[in-house]
């Protein structure tokens, strides 16, 4: 699938993007793949990307980023929101593979897979274990405000590997994340010491990358797949939580994730959203 050129224009300090694909900020930002966004109003959200506060809205015609520079949009936000990828082409690949998947795509065609930072995603999904989205977001917020760097706009960047590597177990008490602290510390230590190279992992076969991630204490198959899909944009990764295990058993009993092809992770997102919302 070829990448297509993003069509945008600069309006005062805002960037207005014209999309050829259907797009939903709500379905994309509140689906459980990220934890630093909150809704300001209908289809207008605020969050932090690369340490900068961002407000974005979508009115069905234009995706609008407020008070951002053109350089920041082109160098960061366009990739973060995966605007270079044609989701119409992905849907063409997925449609016809299974009737239930067809229904799921038609139910929420505006979902996209974000291009998030791999380290941030790994730590966030370690925190996500046996947790709900609201509480995960609160813990991640405390993590950033206590250990991340404060920007001029008042937002906090996600802590760097170096910032977290210097902490002791007691320092994490303020996060109130319980049994997950040793898991976070093990992940940080392995990345800091070079035992895990997150950049190199993006080039490895999926099975090899998954196995390396699972050497971190507390990272099992589901969290590993989430890191691969949401933090490394490995669109063939297929996270299996309780919802997806039930969906696969009930609606796809004769299929495995590999049967969904190179965009299995996108298929998973459509299915997950569909079954979670009834």
Coordinates of C-alpha atoms in Angstrom, one line a residue:
X1 CA 0.0 0.0 0.0
X2 CA 1.5 3.4 -1.0
X3 CA 1.5 6.3 1.3
X4 CA -0.5 9.3 0.1
X5 CA 0.2 13.0 0.5
X6 CA -1.5 14.8 3.4
X7 CA -3.6 17.7 2.2
X8 CA -3.5 20.6 4.6
X9 CA -3.6 24.4 4.9
X10 CA -2.4 26.9 7.5
X11 CA -5.1 29.1 9.0
X12 CA -3.6 31.7 11.3
X13 CA -2.0 29.4 14.0
X14 CA -4.1 26.4 13.1
X15 CA -3.5 23.5 10.7
X16 CA -6.6 22.2 8.8
X17 CA -6.2 18.8 7.2
X18 CA -8.5 17.5 4.5
X19 CA -8.8 13.7 4.8
X20 CA -9.9 11.4 2.0
X21 CA -10.7 8.6 4.6
X22 CA -13.4 8.6 7.2
X23 CA -12.0 9.5 10.6
X24 CA -13.3 9.6 14.2
X25 CA -11.3 11.2 16.9
X26 CA -13.7 9.7 19.5
X27 CA -13.2 6.1 18.3
X28 CA -9.5 6.6 17.8
X29 CA -8.6 8.4 21.1
X30 CA -11.0 6.7 23.5
X31 CA -10.6 3.1 22.2
X32 CA -7.9 2.1 24.8
X33 CA -4.8 2.4 22.6
X34 CA -3.6 5.7 24.3
X35 CA -4.0 7.3 27.7
X36 CA -3.0 11.0 27.4
X37 CA -6.1 12.4 25.7
X38 CA -9.4 13.7 27.1
X39 CA -12.5 15.1 25.5
X40 CA -13.2 18.8 25.7
X41 CA -16.4 18.7 23.7
X42 CA -18.0 16.6 21.0
X43 CA -15.1 15.6 18.6
X44 CA -12.6 18.1 20.2
X45 CA -9.8 16.6 22.3
X46 CA -6.8 17.7 24.2
X47 CA -3.6 15.7 24.9
X48 CA 0.1 15.7 25.0
X49 CA 2.3 14.6 22.0
X50 CA 6.1 14.6 22.2
X51 CA 5.8 16.8 25.4
X52 CA 3.6 19.4 23.8
X53 CA 0.0 20.2 24.6
X54 CA -2.3 19.7 21.5
X55 CA -5.9 20.4 20.9
X56 CA -7.6 18.8 17.9
X57 CA -11.1 18.6 16.5
X58 CA -12.9 17.1 13.5
X59 CA -16.0 18.3 11.9
X60 CA -16.5 15.7 9.2
X61 CA -14.6 17.8 6.6
X62 CA -11.4 19.0 8.3
X63 CA -9.2 17.7 11.1
X64 CA -8.0 20.9 12.8
X65 CA -4.9 21.2 15.1
X66 CA -5.0 24.4 17.1
X67 CA -2.0 26.6 17.8
X68 CA 0.6 24.4 16.4
X69 CA 3.4 25.2 14.0
X70 CA 3.6 23.8 10.5
X71 CA 6.9 22.2 11.4
X72 CA 5.4 20.4 14.4
X73 CA 2.5 19.2 12.3
X74 CA 4.7 17.9 9.5
X75 CA 7.4 16.5 11.7
X76 CA 5.3 15.0 14.4
X77 CA 1.5 15.2 14.4
X78 CA 0.9 13.9 10.8
X79 CA 2.8 10.7 11.6
X80 CA 1.4 10.4 15.2
X81 CA -2.2 10.4 13.7
X82 CA -1.0 8.1 10.9
X83 CA -2.3 10.6 8.3
X84 CA 0.1 9.2 5.7
X85 CA -1.7 5.9 5.6
X86 CA -4.7 5.2 3.5
X87 CA -7.2 3.4 5.7
X88 CA -9.5 3.1 2.7
X89 CA -6.9 0.8 1.2
X90 CA -6.6 -1.1 4.5
X91 CA -10.4 -1.6 4.6
X92 CA -10.4 -2.8 1.0
X93 CA -7.9 -5.5 2.1
X94 CA -10.0 -6.5 5.1
X95 CA -13.5 -6.4 3.7
X96 CA -14.8 -9.7 2.5
X97 CA -12.6 -11.8 4.8
X98 CA -15.5 -12.4 7.2
X99 CA -19.1 -11.1 7.5
X100 CA -18.7 -10.2 11.2
X101 CA -15.5 -8.2 10.4
X102 CA -17.4 -6.4 7.6
X103 CA -20.0 -5.4 10.1
X104 CA -17.4 -4.2 12.5
X105 CA -15.6 -2.0 9.9
X106 CA -18.9 -0.5 8.8
X107 CA -19.8 0.2 12.4
X108 CA -16.7 2.3 13.1
X109 CA -14.8 3.1 9.9
X110 CA -13.0 6.1 11.4
X111 CA -10.7 4.2 13.7
X112 CA -6.9 4.7 13.1
X113 CA -3.9 3.2 14.8
X114 CA -1.8 6.0 16.3
X115 CA 2.0 6.1 16.0
X116 CA 3.0 6.4 19.6
X117 CA 6.4 6.4 21.3
X118 CA 7.4 2.8 21.9
X119 CA 8.9 3.4 25.4
X120 CA 5.8 5.4 26.6
X121 CA 3.5 2.7 25.1
X122 CA 5.4 -0.1 26.9
X123 CA 5.2 1.5 30.3
X124 CA 1.6 2.6 29.8
X125 CA 0.5 -0.9 28.9
X126 CA 2.4 -2.4 31.9
X127 CA 0.3 0.0 34.0
X128 CA -2.9 -1.1 32.1
X129 CA -2.8 -4.6 33.5
X130 CA -6.0 -5.5 35.4
X131 CA -7.0 -1.8 35.2
X132 CA -9.6 0.4 33.5
X133 CA -8.9 3.3 31.1
X134 CA -9.8 6.0 33.6
X135 CA -7.5 4.7 36.2
X136 CA -4.7 4.0 33.7
X137 CA -4.9 7.6 32.5
X138 CA -4.7 8.9 36.1
X139 CA -1.6 6.9 36.8
X140 CA 0.1 7.9 33.6
X141 CA -0.8 11.5 34.4
X142 CA 0.8 11.3 37.8
X143 CA 3.9 9.6 36.3
X144 CA 4.3 12.5 33.9
X145 CA 3.7 15.3 36.4
X146 CA 6.1 13.8 39.0
X147 CA 8.9 12.6 36.8
X148 CA 8.5 14.1 33.3
X149 CA 9.8 17.5 32.1
X150 CA 7.4 20.5 32.2
X151 CA 7.0 22.3 29.0
X152 CA 6.6 26.1 28.6
X153 CA 2.9 25.5 27.8
X154 CA 2.4 23.8 31.1
X155 CA 2.1 20.2 29.9
X156 CA 4.4 17.4 31.0
X157 CA 6.4 15.1 28.7
X158 CA 6.4 11.4 29.4
X159 CA 9.5 10.7 31.5
X160 CA 12.6 9.6 29.6
X161 CA 14.3 6.3 30.2
X162 CA 17.1 8.2 32.1
X163 CA 14.6 10.0 34.3
X164 CA 12.9 6.8 35.4
X165 CA 16.2 4.8 35.6
X166 CA 17.4 6.9 38.5
X167 CA 14.3 6.2 40.7
X168 CA 14.0 3.8 43.6
X169 CA 11.0 1.6 44.4
X170 CA 9.7 4.0 47.1
X171 CA 9.7 6.9 44.5
X172 CA 6.9 5.2 42.7
X173 CA 4.6 5.1 45.7
X174 CA 3.1 8.4 44.6
X175 CA 1.7 6.7 41.5
X176 CA -0.5 4.3 43.5
X177 CA -0.1 1.6 40.9
X178 CA 0.6 -1.3 43.4
X179 CA 2.0 -4.6 42.0
X180 CA 3.0 -3.0 38.7
X181 CA 5.9 -1.0 40.1
X182 CA 8.4 -3.9 39.9
X183 CA 7.3 -4.5 36.3
X184 CA 7.9 -0.8 35.4
X185 CA 11.3 -0.9 37.0
X186 CA 12.3 -4.1 35.2
X187 CA 11.2 -2.6 31.9
X188 CA 13.1 0.6 32.5
X189 CA 16.3 -1.2 33.6
X190 CA 16.3 -3.6 30.6
X191 CA 15.9 -0.7 28.1
X192 CA 18.4 1.6 30.0
X193 CA 21.0 -1.2 30.1
X194 CA 20.5 -2.0 26.4
X195 CA 19.1 -5.5 26.9
X196 CA 16.1 -4.3 25.0
X197 CA 16.5 -2.1 21.9
X198 CA 13.1 -0.7 21.1
X199 CA 14.2 0.8 17.8
X200 CA 15.9 -2.4 16.6
X201 CA 12.9 -4.4 17.7
X202 CA 10.7 -2.7 15.1
X203 CA 12.8 -4.4 12.3
X204 CA 12.6 -7.9 13.8
X205 CA 10.2 -10.7 12.8
X206 CA 7.1 -10.3 14.9
X207 CA 7.6 -13.5 16.8
X208 CA 11.2 -12.5 17.8
X209 CA 10.1 -9.0 18.8
X210 CA 7.3 -10.4 21.0
X211 CA 9.6 -12.9 22.7
X212 CA 12.1 -10.1 23.6
X213 CA 9.3 -7.9 25.1
X214 CA 8.1 -10.9 27.1
X215 CA 11.5 -11.1 28.9
X216 CA 10.3 -8.1 30.9
X217 CA 8.8 -9.1 34.1
X218 CA 5.0 -8.6 33.9
X219 CA 4.8 -8.5 30.1
X220 CA 2.7 -11.3 28.7
X221 CA 1.4 -12.0 25.2
X222 CA -1.4 -9.4 25.4
X223 CA 0.8 -6.5 26.6
X224 CA 3.5 -7.4 24.2
X225 CA 1.1 -7.3 21.3
X226 CA -0.2 -3.9 22.4
X227 CA 3.3 -2.5 22.5
X228 CA 4.0 -3.9 19.0
X229 CA 0.7 -2.5 17.5
X230 CA 0.3 0.8 19.3
X231 CA 4.0 1.7 20.0
X232 CA 5.8 0.2 17.0
X233 CA 3.0 0.4 14.4
X234 CA 3.4 -3.3 13.7
X235 CA 0.0 -3.6 12.0
X236 CA 0.1 -7.3 11.9
X237 CA 0.1 -7.6 15.8
X238 CA -3.1 -8.8 17.3
X239 CA -3.7 -8.1 21.1
X240 CA -6.0 -10.6 22.7
X241 CA -7.7 -9.4 25.9
X242 CA -10.9 -10.9 27.4
X243 CA -13.1 -9.1 24.9
X244 CA -11.1 -10.4 21.9
X245 CA -10.8 -13.9 23.2
X246 CA -14.6 -14.0 23.5
X247 CA -15.1 -12.5 20.1
X248 CA -12.7 -14.9 18.4
X249 CA -14.3 -17.9 20.1
X250 CA -17.8 -16.8 19.3
X251 CA -17.6 -15.2 15.9
X252 CA -14.3 -16.5 14.4
X253 CA -13.9 -20.1 15.9
X254 CA -12.0 -21.4 12.8
X255 CA -9.7 -18.4 12.4
X256 CA -6.4 -17.3 13.9
X257 CA -5.0 -13.7 13.9
X258 CA -2.8 -14.6 10.9
X259 CA -6.0 -15.2 8.9
X260 CA -6.6 -11.4 8.9
X261 CA -3.5 -10.7 6.9
X262 CA -1.0 -7.9 7.2
X263 CA -3.5 -5.6 8.8
X264 CA -4.6 -8.0 11.5
X265 CA -4.1 -5.3 14.1
X266 CA -6.4 -2.9 12.4
X267 CA -9.0 -5.7 12.1
X268 CA -8.6 -6.4 15.8
X269 CA -9.3 -2.7 16.6
X270 CA -12.6 -2.8 14.6
X271 CA -13.7 -6.0 16.2
X272 CA -12.7 -4.9 19.7
X273 CA -14.7 -1.7 19.3
X274 CA -17.7 -3.5 17.9
X275 CA -18.0 -6.1 20.6
X276 CA -17.1 -3.8 23.5
X277 CA -19.9 -1.4 22.5
X278 CA -22.5 -4.1 22.1

